[in-house]
Amino acid sequence: MNRVKLLKILSYISAFFVLASFSLLIGFIFVKGAPSIKLSLFFGDTNPWQAIIGARPVWNGIWPAFVGTLYLILLTMLISLIPGIGCGIYLARYAEGKSKEVLSLAVDLLASVPSIVVGLFGFVLILLLRHTIAPNATTCIILASFCLAILVMPALVVTTRSSIESLPEALLMTGASLGFTETQLLRHILIPAAGKGILGGIMLAMGRAAEDTAVIMLTGVVVNSGLPAGPTAKFEAIPFLIYYTSAQYIDRDDLLRGFGAAVILLILSAGLLFIASRLQSTMEKRWKGAK
Amino acid sequence: MQYCAKIKDLSVSFHGRKAISNISTELPSCGITVLLGRSGSGKTTFLRSLNRLNEIIEGYEGSGNVNLFLGGRSRDIYSDDAPEPTELRRRVGMVFQTPNPLPMSIRRNIILPLSLIPGSKKTENEERMESVLKTTGLWDEVKDRLDTPAGRLSGGQQQRLCLARILALEPEILLLDEPTASLDRRASEVIEKHLLSLKNKYCIVMISHSVRQALKLGSHFIFLRGGNIVASFSKGELPEGKEAENLFNDLL
């Protein structure tokens, strides 16, 4: 048997392996969790409408954690999107020589920091603030989002940079020969053409922000706080709720509710990824002007 | 004779390796000037030094003067008096060896570069698009599918689109880098026909890979070897028929 054939078989097996693990994982969570997905999983005994408008607190449902996670993801993206993508563009198009080396190294190092260390950093930051300018500062959702932003930024930088750098050289030549300035080249050709790759980075970052537990555990997540009351309030989050349930469940139903929450977290992430990809494809269509 | 370009002591190197050295020549303002030479003889570098496109390539270093006749007067494009490179590249348009439409619709390919010129108007741009597509004989072929991706056109159509796109910017000088090298014979003949029809309106400088094409289109010929000009002729100086072809083949 020749090597080409062997490579082909190996790649088939690898592809099957990925598909199988994906199906097994998702299938397992769905089988365990789907039965407990009903309104009461979200709102417990509280009237759903009153819970949604925040008129009444929810005691035994995952609604506050759901909203907390949603806020957390949105705040994290709000903080990390511009510096992450901006730094990627800088590295791909403007940085030169020593500063490029140093900055890429910094990004690589940042990417390798474990999330628990990032969480610890957030915690220490609050201690520092308490001893200096803000004696009342405490861990909260904005701090958690800030730390998550640090955690996900490298993914944004690296994917933005590599998707711009991997664009064909001819695109630069074409743009320049048509009299585009460097800024116009970036704005009208390079960034739109790299859009799919950049979207990949955004998806990675959102997924990471949705699932991370280590960072938020040290920066303000709690088991029971109700809906987040503001940027400086404590909050609930689904990944922490799952983590907590798996360690502290009282009975079988409680455990199954944990699985239900896992399914909801998956659906929430998938929904956000879907929205992001639709947004990107709409922008790409407008850029290409093709119907 | 009138000149569209006077080049003096032009040298260009990349990463310290000379691509062309001490070139001095003049390019007539009417008719097509054809650059000939083997690959690596510096034709493309010479062509790109006329619209300062070499500068975007890493490791570029250059010296010498290039005076172009633009907007009714002669200007050294490497001096302080020169227009910005971005403006220069609109006035000295370029078509490449392989068709390079942007990955967008036919319409956007022409409209996008136009819309970035300060003060351009949307309706004027649309009119200009129609007129340049007619000039390059594309209008009837694409008028019903202006909003489909340009990449779906045939190679020859893509190359005519690229020509139309640069004509839309109203250049005064056209630089063509082997514009038919990647096309079959029929598509090449269509392009050649359009170039002949443009030669009285623009100063055209083109690189050609074929002696036959050069003789068919050119009125002035420059031979490069190893980054230097080894010979140049105008059409009148050439022997008749087959002999000119033999002379050219000997020089390559």
Coordinates of C-alpha atoms in Angstrom, one line a residue:
Chain A
M1 CA 0.0 0.0 0.0
N2 CA 1.4 3.3 -0.9
R3 CA 1.7 6.3 1.4
V4 CA -0.9 8.4 -0.4
K5 CA -3.5 5.8 0.3
L6 CA -2.4 5.5 3.9
L7 CA -2.7 9.3 4.4
K8 CA -6.2 9.2 2.8
I9 CA -7.3 6.4 5.2
L10 CA -5.9 8.2 8.2
S11 CA -7.6 11.5 7.3
Y12 CA -10.9 9.6 6.9
I13 CA -10.5 8.0 10.3
S14 CA -9.6 11.4 11.9
A15 CA -12.6 13.0 10.3
F16 CA -14.8 10.2 11.6
F17 CA -13.2 10.5 15.1
V18 CA -14.1 14.2 15.3
L19 CA -17.6 13.6 14.1
A20 CA -18.1 10.7 16.5
S21 CA -16.9 12.6 19.5
F22 CA -19.0 15.6 18.6
S23 CA -22.2 13.4 18.2
L24 CA -21.4 11.4 21.3
L25 CA -20.9 14.5 23.5
I26 CA -23.9 16.5 22.2
G27 CA -26.1 13.4 22.1
F28 CA -25.2 12.5 25.7
I29 CA -26.0 16.0 27.0
F30 CA -29.2 16.2 25.0
V31 CA -30.5 12.8 26.1
K32 CA -29.8 13.6 29.7
G33 CA -30.8 17.2 29.6
A34 CA -33.7 17.5 27.1
P35 CA -36.4 16.0 29.4
S36 CA -35.9 18.7 32.0
I37 CA -36.2 21.5 29.5
K38 CA -39.5 23.2 30.3
L39 CA -40.5 26.6 31.5
S40 CA -40.1 25.6 35.1
L41 CA -36.4 24.9 34.4
F42 CA -36.0 28.6 33.7
F43 CA -38.4 30.2 36.1
G44 CA -39.2 27.6 38.8
D45 CA -42.5 28.6 40.5
T46 CA -42.3 32.2 39.4
N47 CA -44.7 33.6 36.8
P48 CA -42.5 33.7 33.6
W49 CA -43.6 37.1 32.5
Q50 CA -43.0 38.7 35.9
A51 CA -39.6 37.0 36.0
I52 CA -38.6 38.3 32.6
I53 CA -39.5 41.9 33.4
G54 CA -37.8 41.5 36.7
A55 CA -40.8 42.1 38.9
R56 CA -40.4 39.0 40.9
P57 CA -37.2 37.1 41.7
V58 CA -36.6 33.5 40.5
W59 CA -35.5 31.2 43.2
N60 CA -35.3 27.7 41.7
G61 CA -34.8 28.3 38.0
I62 CA -31.9 29.1 35.7
W63 CA -33.2 32.3 34.3
P64 CA -30.9 34.7 36.3
A65 CA -27.9 32.5 35.3
F66 CA -29.1 32.6 31.7
V67 CA -29.3 36.4 31.7
G68 CA -26.0 36.7 33.6
T69 CA -24.2 34.6 31.0
L70 CA -25.7 36.6 28.2
Y71 CA -24.6 39.8 29.8
L72 CA -21.2 38.4 30.5
I73 CA -20.7 37.4 26.9
L74 CA -21.9 40.7 25.5
L75 CA -19.8 42.8 27.9
T76 CA -16.7 40.6 27.2
M77 CA -17.1 41.1 23.5
L78 CA -17.8 44.8 23.9
I79 CA -14.5 45.1 25.8
S80 CA -12.3 42.8 23.7
L81 CA -13.6 43.2 20.1
I82 CA -11.9 46.5 19.2
P83 CA -8.5 46.0 20.9
G84 CA -8.4 42.3 19.7
I85 CA -9.2 42.9 16.1
G86 CA -7.3 46.2 16.1
C87 CA -4.1 44.6 17.4
G88 CA -4.5 41.9 14.8
I89 CA -4.7 44.5 12.1
Y90 CA -1.7 46.3 13.5
L91 CA 0.4 43.2 13.6
A92 CA -0.6 42.2 10.1
R93 CA -0.1 45.5 8.3
Y94 CA 1.7 48.1 10.4
A95 CA 4.1 46.5 12.9
E96 CA 7.7 46.1 11.8
G97 CA 10.9 44.7 13.2
K98 CA 11.5 44.5 16.9
S99 CA 8.1 45.9 18.0
K100 CA 6.3 43.2 15.9
E101 CA 8.4 40.5 17.5
V102 CA 7.8 41.8 21.0
L103 CA 4.1 42.2 20.5
S104 CA 3.6 38.8 18.9
L105 CA 5.5 37.2 21.8
A106 CA 3.2 39.1 24.2
V107 CA 0.1 37.8 22.5
D108 CA 1.4 34.2 22.4
L109 CA 2.3 34.4 26.1
L110 CA -1.1 35.9 26.9
A111 CA -2.7 33.0 25.0
S112 CA -0.9 30.5 27.2
V113 CA -2.0 32.0 30.6
P114 CA -4.4 29.5 32.3
S115 CA -7.8 31.0 33.0
I116 CA -7.5 30.4 36.7
V117 CA -4.5 32.7 36.7
V118 CA -6.5 35.4 34.8
G119 CA -9.1 35.0 37.5
L120 CA -6.6 35.4 40.2
F121 CA -5.3 38.5 38.5
G122 CA -8.8 40.0 38.6
F123 CA -9.1 39.1 42.3
V124 CA -5.8 40.7 43.1
L125 CA -6.8 43.8 41.1
I126 CA -9.8 44.3 43.3
L127 CA -7.6 44.0 46.4
L128 CA -5.3 46.6 45.0
L129 CA -8.2 48.9 44.2
R130 CA -9.6 48.5 47.7
H131 CA -6.3 49.5 49.2
T132 CA -5.9 52.5 46.9
I133 CA -8.5 54.5 45.1
A134 CA -11.7 52.5 45.7
P135 CA -12.1 51.1 49.2
N136 CA -15.6 49.7 48.4
A137 CA -14.6 47.9 45.2
T138 CA -15.6 44.3 45.0
T139 CA -15.8 41.5 42.5
C140 CA -18.6 42.0 40.0
I141 CA -19.8 41.4 36.5
I142 CA -17.8 44.2 34.8
L143 CA -14.6 42.9 36.5
A144 CA -15.4 39.3 35.3
S145 CA -16.0 40.6 31.8
F146 CA -12.7 42.5 31.8
C147 CA -10.8 39.4 32.9
L148 CA -12.6 37.3 30.3
A149 CA -11.8 39.9 27.7
I150 CA -8.1 39.4 28.5
L151 CA -8.6 35.7 28.2
V152 CA -10.2 35.8 24.8
M153 CA -8.2 38.6 23.2
P154 CA -5.4 36.5 22.0
A155 CA -7.8 34.4 19.9
L156 CA -9.1 37.6 18.2
V157 CA -5.6 38.9 17.6
V158 CA -4.2 35.7 16.2
T159 CA -7.1 34.9 13.9
T160 CA -7.4 38.5 12.6
R161 CA -3.7 38.7 11.9
S162 CA -3.4 35.4 10.2
S163 CA -6.5 35.8 8.1
I164 CA -5.3 39.2 6.8
E165 CA -1.7 37.9 6.3
S166 CA -3.0 34.9 4.3
L167 CA -4.8 37.0 1.8
P168 CA -3.2 36.7 -1.7
E169 CA -0.4 39.2 -2.4
A170 CA -2.2 40.0 -5.7
L171 CA -5.0 41.7 -3.7
L172 CA -2.6 44.3 -2.3
M173 CA -1.0 44.9 -5.7
T174 CA -4.5 45.3 -7.3
G175 CA -5.6 47.7 -4.6
A176 CA -2.4 49.8 -4.8
S177 CA -2.5 49.9 -8.6
L178 CA -6.1 51.3 -8.5
G179 CA -4.9 54.2 -6.3
F180 CA -6.2 52.9 -2.9
T181 CA -4.5 54.5 0.1
E182 CA -3.4 52.1 2.9
T183 CA -6.4 52.9 4.9
Q184 CA -8.8 52.4 2.0
L185 CA -7.1 49.2 1.2
L186 CA -7.7 47.9 4.7
R187 CA -11.2 49.3 5.0
H188 CA -12.5 48.3 1.6
I189 CA -10.5 45.3 0.6
L190 CA -8.4 43.5 3.2
I191 CA -10.8 43.5 6.2
P192 CA -13.9 42.5 4.2
A193 CA -11.9 39.8 2.4
A194 CA -10.6 38.5 5.7
G195 CA -14.1 38.7 7.2
K196 CA -14.7 34.9 7.4
G197 CA -11.4 34.3 9.3
I198 CA -12.1 37.2 11.7
L199 CA -15.5 35.8 12.3
G200 CA -13.9 32.5 13.2
G201 CA -11.9 34.4 15.9
I202 CA -15.0 36.0 17.2
M203 CA -16.8 32.7 17.5
L204 CA -13.8 31.2 19.4
A205 CA -13.8 34.2 21.7
M206 CA -17.6 34.0 22.3
G207 CA -17.5 30.3 23.0
R208 CA -14.6 30.8 25.4
A209 CA -16.5 33.6 27.2
A210 CA -19.6 31.5 27.4
E211 CA -18.0 28.4 29.0
D212 CA -15.3 29.7 31.2
T213 CA -15.8 29.0 34.9
A214 CA -12.4 29.5 36.4
V215 CA -12.2 33.3 35.7
I216 CA -15.7 34.1 36.9
M217 CA -15.4 32.0 40.1
L218 CA -12.7 34.4 41.4
T219 CA -14.3 37.6 40.0
G220 CA -17.9 37.8 41.2
V221 CA -20.1 34.9 40.2
V222 CA -22.4 33.6 43.0
V223 CA -24.9 30.8 43.3
N224 CA -27.8 33.1 44.0
S225 CA -28.1 36.8 43.2
G226 CA -31.0 37.1 40.9
L227 CA -30.7 39.1 37.7
P228 CA -27.5 41.2 37.6
A229 CA -28.4 44.6 39.1
G230 CA -25.8 46.6 37.2
P231 CA -22.2 46.5 36.0
T232 CA -20.9 46.5 39.6
A233 CA -23.3 43.8 40.9
K234 CA -22.7 40.1 41.6
F235 CA -24.2 37.8 39.0
E236 CA -25.1 34.2 38.2
A237 CA -23.8 32.3 35.2
I238 CA -24.8 29.0 33.6
P239 CA -21.3 27.4 33.5
F240 CA -20.9 28.1 37.2
L241 CA -24.4 26.8 37.9
I242 CA -23.5 23.5 36.1
Y243 CA -20.2 23.3 38.0
Y244 CA -21.9 23.9 41.3
T245 CA -24.7 21.5 40.6
S246 CA -22.4 18.7 39.6
A247 CA -20.6 19.1 42.9
Q248 CA -23.5 19.8 45.3
Y249 CA -26.6 18.2 43.9
I250 CA -29.2 17.1 46.4
D251 CA -31.2 14.5 44.4
R252 CA -31.6 13.0 40.9
D253 CA -33.9 15.8 39.7
D254 CA -31.4 18.4 40.7
L255 CA -28.7 16.7 38.7
L256 CA -30.9 16.4 35.7
R257 CA -31.7 20.1 35.9
G258 CA -27.9 20.6 35.7
F259 CA -27.9 18.7 32.4
G260 CA -30.8 20.8 31.3
A261 CA -28.8 23.9 32.0
A262 CA -25.9 22.4 29.9
V263 CA -28.3 22.0 27.0
I264 CA -29.4 25.6 27.4
L265 CA -25.8 26.8 27.5
L266 CA -25.1 24.9 24.2
I267 CA -28.2 26.4 22.6
L268 CA -27.3 29.9 23.8
S269 CA -23.7 29.6 22.4
A270 CA -25.0 28.1 19.1
G271 CA -27.6 30.9 18.8
L272 CA -25.0 33.6 19.3
L273 CA -22.7 32.0 16.8
F274 CA -25.6 31.8 14.3
I275 CA -26.3 35.5 14.7
A276 CA -22.6 36.4 14.3
S277 CA -22.3 34.3 11.1
R278 CA -25.5 35.8 9.7
L279 CA -24.2 39.2 10.4
Q280 CA -20.9 38.4 8.7
S281 CA -22.6 37.0 5.6
T282 CA -24.9 40.0 5.3
M283 CA -21.9 42.3 5.4
E284 CA -20.0 40.2 2.9
K285 CA -22.9 40.3 0.5
R286 CA -23.1 44.0 0.7
W287 CA -19.3 44.3 0.2
K288 CA -19.3 42.0 -2.8
G289 CA -22.4 43.6 -4.2
A290 CA -23.4 40.2 -5.7
K291 CA -26.9 38.9 -5.6
Chain B
M1 CA 8.7 63.6 -31.5
Q2 CA 6.6 64.1 -28.4
Y3 CA 7.3 62.2 -25.2
C4 CA 5.1 60.9 -22.5
A5 CA 8.0 59.8 -20.3
K6 CA 11.7 60.7 -20.0
I7 CA 13.7 58.3 -17.8
K8 CA 17.2 59.1 -16.6
D9 CA 19.6 56.9 -14.7
L10 CA 16.8 54.8 -13.3
S11 CA 18.0 52.0 -11.0
V12 CA 15.9 49.7 -8.8
S13 CA 17.0 46.9 -6.5
F14 CA 15.2 44.6 -4.2
H15 CA 17.0 43.4 -1.0
G16 CA 20.2 44.8 -2.5
R17 CA 19.8 42.8 -5.8
K18 CA 19.7 45.0 -8.9
A19 CA 16.6 44.5 -11.0
I20 CA 17.3 47.4 -13.4
S21 CA 20.4 49.6 -13.5
N22 CA 21.0 53.0 -15.0
I23 CA 18.2 53.0 -17.5
S24 CA 17.8 56.2 -19.6
T25 CA 15.3 56.4 -22.3
E26 CA 12.3 58.2 -23.7
L27 CA 8.9 56.9 -24.5
P28 CA 6.9 58.5 -27.3
S29 CA 3.5 59.8 -26.4
C30 CA 1.5 58.3 -29.3
G31 CA 1.3 54.7 -30.3
I32 CA 2.2 51.6 -28.2
T33 CA 5.7 51.2 -26.8
V34 CA 6.5 47.5 -26.4
L35 CA 9.0 46.2 -23.9
L36 CA 10.6 42.9 -24.8
G37 CA 13.1 40.7 -23.1
R38 CA 13.5 37.3 -21.4
S39 CA 12.1 36.7 -17.9
G40 CA 14.2 38.3 -15.3
S41 CA 15.4 41.1 -17.7
G42 CA 13.7 43.8 -15.6
K43 CA 10.7 44.5 -17.8
T44 CA 8.1 44.4 -15.0
T45 CA 10.3 46.4 -12.6
F46 CA 10.8 49.0 -15.3
L47 CA 7.0 49.2 -16.0
R48 CA 6.2 49.4 -12.3
S49 CA 8.7 52.2 -11.8
L50 CA 6.4 54.3 -14.0
N51 CA 3.6 54.2 -11.5
R52 CA 5.7 53.7 -8.3
L53 CA 4.3 50.3 -7.7
N54 CA 7.7 48.9 -6.9
E55 CA 7.6 50.8 -3.6
I56 CA 5.0 48.5 -2.0
I57 CA 7.3 45.5 -2.5
E58 CA 9.5 44.7 0.4
G59 CA 13.2 45.5 0.1
Y60 CA 12.7 48.2 -2.6
E61 CA 15.4 50.7 -3.2
G62 CA 15.5 53.0 -6.2
S63 CA 17.3 56.0 -7.7
G64 CA 17.1 58.2 -10.8
N65 CA 14.4 60.4 -12.4
V66 CA 11.2 59.5 -14.1
N67 CA 9.6 62.5 -15.8
L68 CA 6.0 61.8 -16.9
F69 CA 3.9 64.1 -19.1
L70 CA 0.8 64.4 -16.9
G71 CA -2.0 67.0 -17.0
G72 CA -0.2 69.0 -19.7
R73 CA 3.2 69.3 -18.1
S74 CA 6.2 67.2 -17.3
R75 CA 6.7 66.2 -13.7
D76 CA 9.3 64.1 -12.0
I77 CA 7.3 61.5 -10.2
Y78 CA 10.0 60.8 -7.6
S79 CA 10.4 64.5 -6.6
D80 CA 8.5 66.6 -4.1
D81 CA 6.6 68.2 -7.0
A82 CA 5.1 64.8 -7.8
P83 CA 1.5 63.9 -7.2
E84 CA 0.8 61.4 -4.3
P85 CA 1.5 57.8 -5.3
T86 CA -2.2 57.0 -4.9
E87 CA -3.2 59.8 -7.3
L88 CA -0.3 58.9 -9.6
R89 CA -1.5 55.3 -9.9
R90 CA -4.9 56.4 -11.0
R91 CA -3.4 58.6 -13.7
V92 CA -0.9 55.9 -14.8
G93 CA -3.2 52.9 -14.9
M94 CA -2.0 49.3 -14.9
V95 CA -3.3 46.0 -16.2
F96 CA -1.6 42.8 -15.0
Q97 CA -0.5 39.6 -16.5
T98 CA -3.2 37.5 -14.9
P99 CA -6.7 39.1 -14.7
N100 CA -7.1 40.4 -11.2
P101 CA -10.8 41.3 -10.6
L102 CA -11.5 42.0 -7.0
P103 CA -13.6 39.2 -5.3
M104 CA -16.9 41.1 -5.8
S105 CA -19.5 41.8 -8.4
I106 CA -18.7 43.2 -11.9
R107 CA -20.4 46.5 -11.0
R108 CA -18.5 46.9 -7.7
N109 CA -15.2 46.1 -9.4
I110 CA -15.6 49.3 -11.4
I111 CA -17.6 51.4 -9.0
L112 CA -15.5 50.8 -5.8
P113 CA -12.2 52.4 -7.0
L114 CA -14.2 55.3 -8.5
S115 CA -16.2 55.9 -5.4
L116 CA -13.0 56.4 -3.4
I117 CA -12.0 59.4 -5.4
P118 CA -12.8 62.5 -3.4
G119 CA -15.8 64.3 -4.8
S120 CA -17.0 61.5 -7.0
K121 CA -20.8 61.3 -7.6
K122 CA -22.8 58.1 -7.7
T123 CA -24.8 58.8 -10.9
E124 CA -21.6 59.9 -12.8
N125 CA -19.9 56.7 -11.7
E126 CA -22.7 54.6 -13.1
E127 CA -22.5 56.4 -16.4
R128 CA -18.8 56.1 -16.5
M129 CA -19.1 52.4 -15.8
E130 CA -21.4 51.9 -18.7
S131 CA -19.2 53.9 -21.1
V132 CA -15.9 52.0 -20.2
L133 CA -17.7 48.6 -20.5
K134 CA -18.8 49.7 -24.0
T135 CA -15.2 50.8 -24.8
T136 CA -13.9 47.3 -23.9
G137 CA -16.8 45.6 -25.7
L138 CA -18.1 44.0 -22.5
W139 CA -21.4 45.9 -22.1
D140 CA -23.6 43.7 -24.2
E141 CA -22.0 40.6 -22.6
V142 CA -22.5 41.6 -19.0
K143 CA -25.2 44.3 -18.8
D144 CA -27.8 41.7 -17.5
R145 CA -25.5 40.3 -14.9
L146 CA -23.6 43.3 -13.4
D147 CA -24.4 42.1 -9.9
T148 CA -22.9 38.6 -10.4
P149 CA -19.3 37.9 -9.2
A150 CA -16.7 39.0 -11.6
G151 CA -14.8 35.8 -11.0
R152 CA -17.5 33.9 -13.0
L153 CA -16.5 35.7 -16.3
S154 CA -14.1 34.0 -18.7
G155 CA -10.4 34.9 -18.5
G156 CA -10.7 37.2 -21.5
Q157 CA -13.7 38.9 -20.2
Q158 CA -12.0 39.3 -16.8
Q159 CA -9.0 40.9 -18.5
R160 CA -11.3 43.3 -20.4
L161 CA -13.1 44.1 -17.1
C162 CA -9.7 45.0 -15.6
L163 CA -8.9 47.2 -18.6
A164 CA -12.4 48.8 -18.2
R165 CA -11.8 49.3 -14.5
I166 CA -8.6 51.2 -15.0
L167 CA -10.0 53.2 -17.9
A168 CA -12.9 54.3 -15.6
L169 CA -10.3 56.1 -13.5
E170 CA -9.4 58.2 -16.6
P171 CA -5.7 57.6 -16.8
E172 CA -3.4 59.4 -19.2
I173 CA -0.8 56.6 -19.4
L174 CA -1.6 52.8 -19.6
L175 CA 0.9 50.2 -18.4
L176 CA 0.1 46.7 -19.6
D177 CA 2.2 43.8 -18.2
E178 CA 1.7 40.9 -20.7
P179 CA -2.0 41.5 -20.8
T180 CA -2.7 38.5 -23.0
A181 CA -0.2 36.0 -21.5
S182 CA -2.8 34.0 -19.6
L183 CA -5.4 34.0 -22.4
D184 CA -6.1 31.8 -25.4
R185 CA -5.6 33.0 -29.0
R186 CA -9.2 34.3 -29.6
A187 CA -9.4 36.1 -26.3
S188 CA -6.0 37.6 -27.0
E189 CA -7.1 38.9 -30.4
V190 CA -10.1 40.6 -28.8
I191 CA -7.8 42.4 -26.3
E192 CA -5.3 43.3 -29.1
K193 CA -8.1 44.8 -31.1
H194 CA -9.2 47.0 -28.2
L195 CA -5.6 48.1 -27.5
L196 CA -5.2 49.2 -31.1
S197 CA -8.4 51.3 -30.8
L198 CA -7.0 52.9 -27.6
K199 CA -3.5 53.7 -28.8
N200 CA -4.3 57.2 -30.1
K201 CA -6.1 58.2 -26.8
Y202 CA -3.5 57.1 -24.3
C203 CA 0.2 56.7 -24.1
I204 CA 0.5 52.9 -23.8
V205 CA 3.5 51.0 -22.6
M206 CA 3.2 47.2 -22.7
I207 CA 5.3 44.2 -22.1
S208 CA 4.8 41.4 -24.6
H209 CA 5.9 37.8 -24.5
S210 CA 5.5 37.3 -28.2
V211 CA 7.4 38.9 -31.0
R212 CA 4.5 38.5 -33.4
Q213 CA 2.2 40.4 -31.0
A214 CA 4.8 43.1 -30.5
L215 CA 5.2 43.7 -34.2
K216 CA 1.4 43.7 -34.7
L217 CA 0.7 46.3 -32.0
G218 CA 3.9 48.3 -31.4
S219 CA 5.2 51.4 -32.9
H220 CA 8.2 51.6 -30.7
F221 CA 10.3 48.8 -29.2
I222 CA 12.7 48.5 -26.3
F223 CA 14.7 45.4 -25.6
L224 CA 15.9 44.7 -22.1
R225 CA 18.5 42.2 -20.9
G226 CA 19.9 41.8 -17.4
G227 CA 18.3 45.1 -16.3
N228 CA 19.7 47.2 -19.1
I229 CA 18.4 48.4 -22.4
V230 CA 20.2 46.6 -25.2
A231 CA 18.4 48.0 -28.2
S232 CA 15.4 50.2 -29.2
F233 CA 13.7 50.8 -32.5
S234 CA 10.8 52.7 -33.8
K235 CA 8.6 51.1 -36.4
G236 CA 10.1 53.0 -39.3
E237 CA 13.6 51.7 -38.6
L238 CA 12.6 48.0 -38.9
P239 CA 13.3 45.8 -41.9
E240 CA 10.3 44.4 -43.8
G241 CA 8.3 41.3 -43.0
K242 CA 10.0 38.2 -41.8
E243 CA 13.4 39.9 -41.3
A244 CA 12.0 42.1 -38.5
E245 CA 10.8 39.0 -36.7
N246 CA 14.3 37.3 -37.1
L247 CA 16.0 40.5 -35.8
F248 CA 13.7 40.5 -32.7
N249 CA 14.3 36.8 -32.1
D250 CA 18.0 37.3 -32.2
L251 CA 17.8 40.1 -29.7
L252 CA 15.9 38.0 -27.1

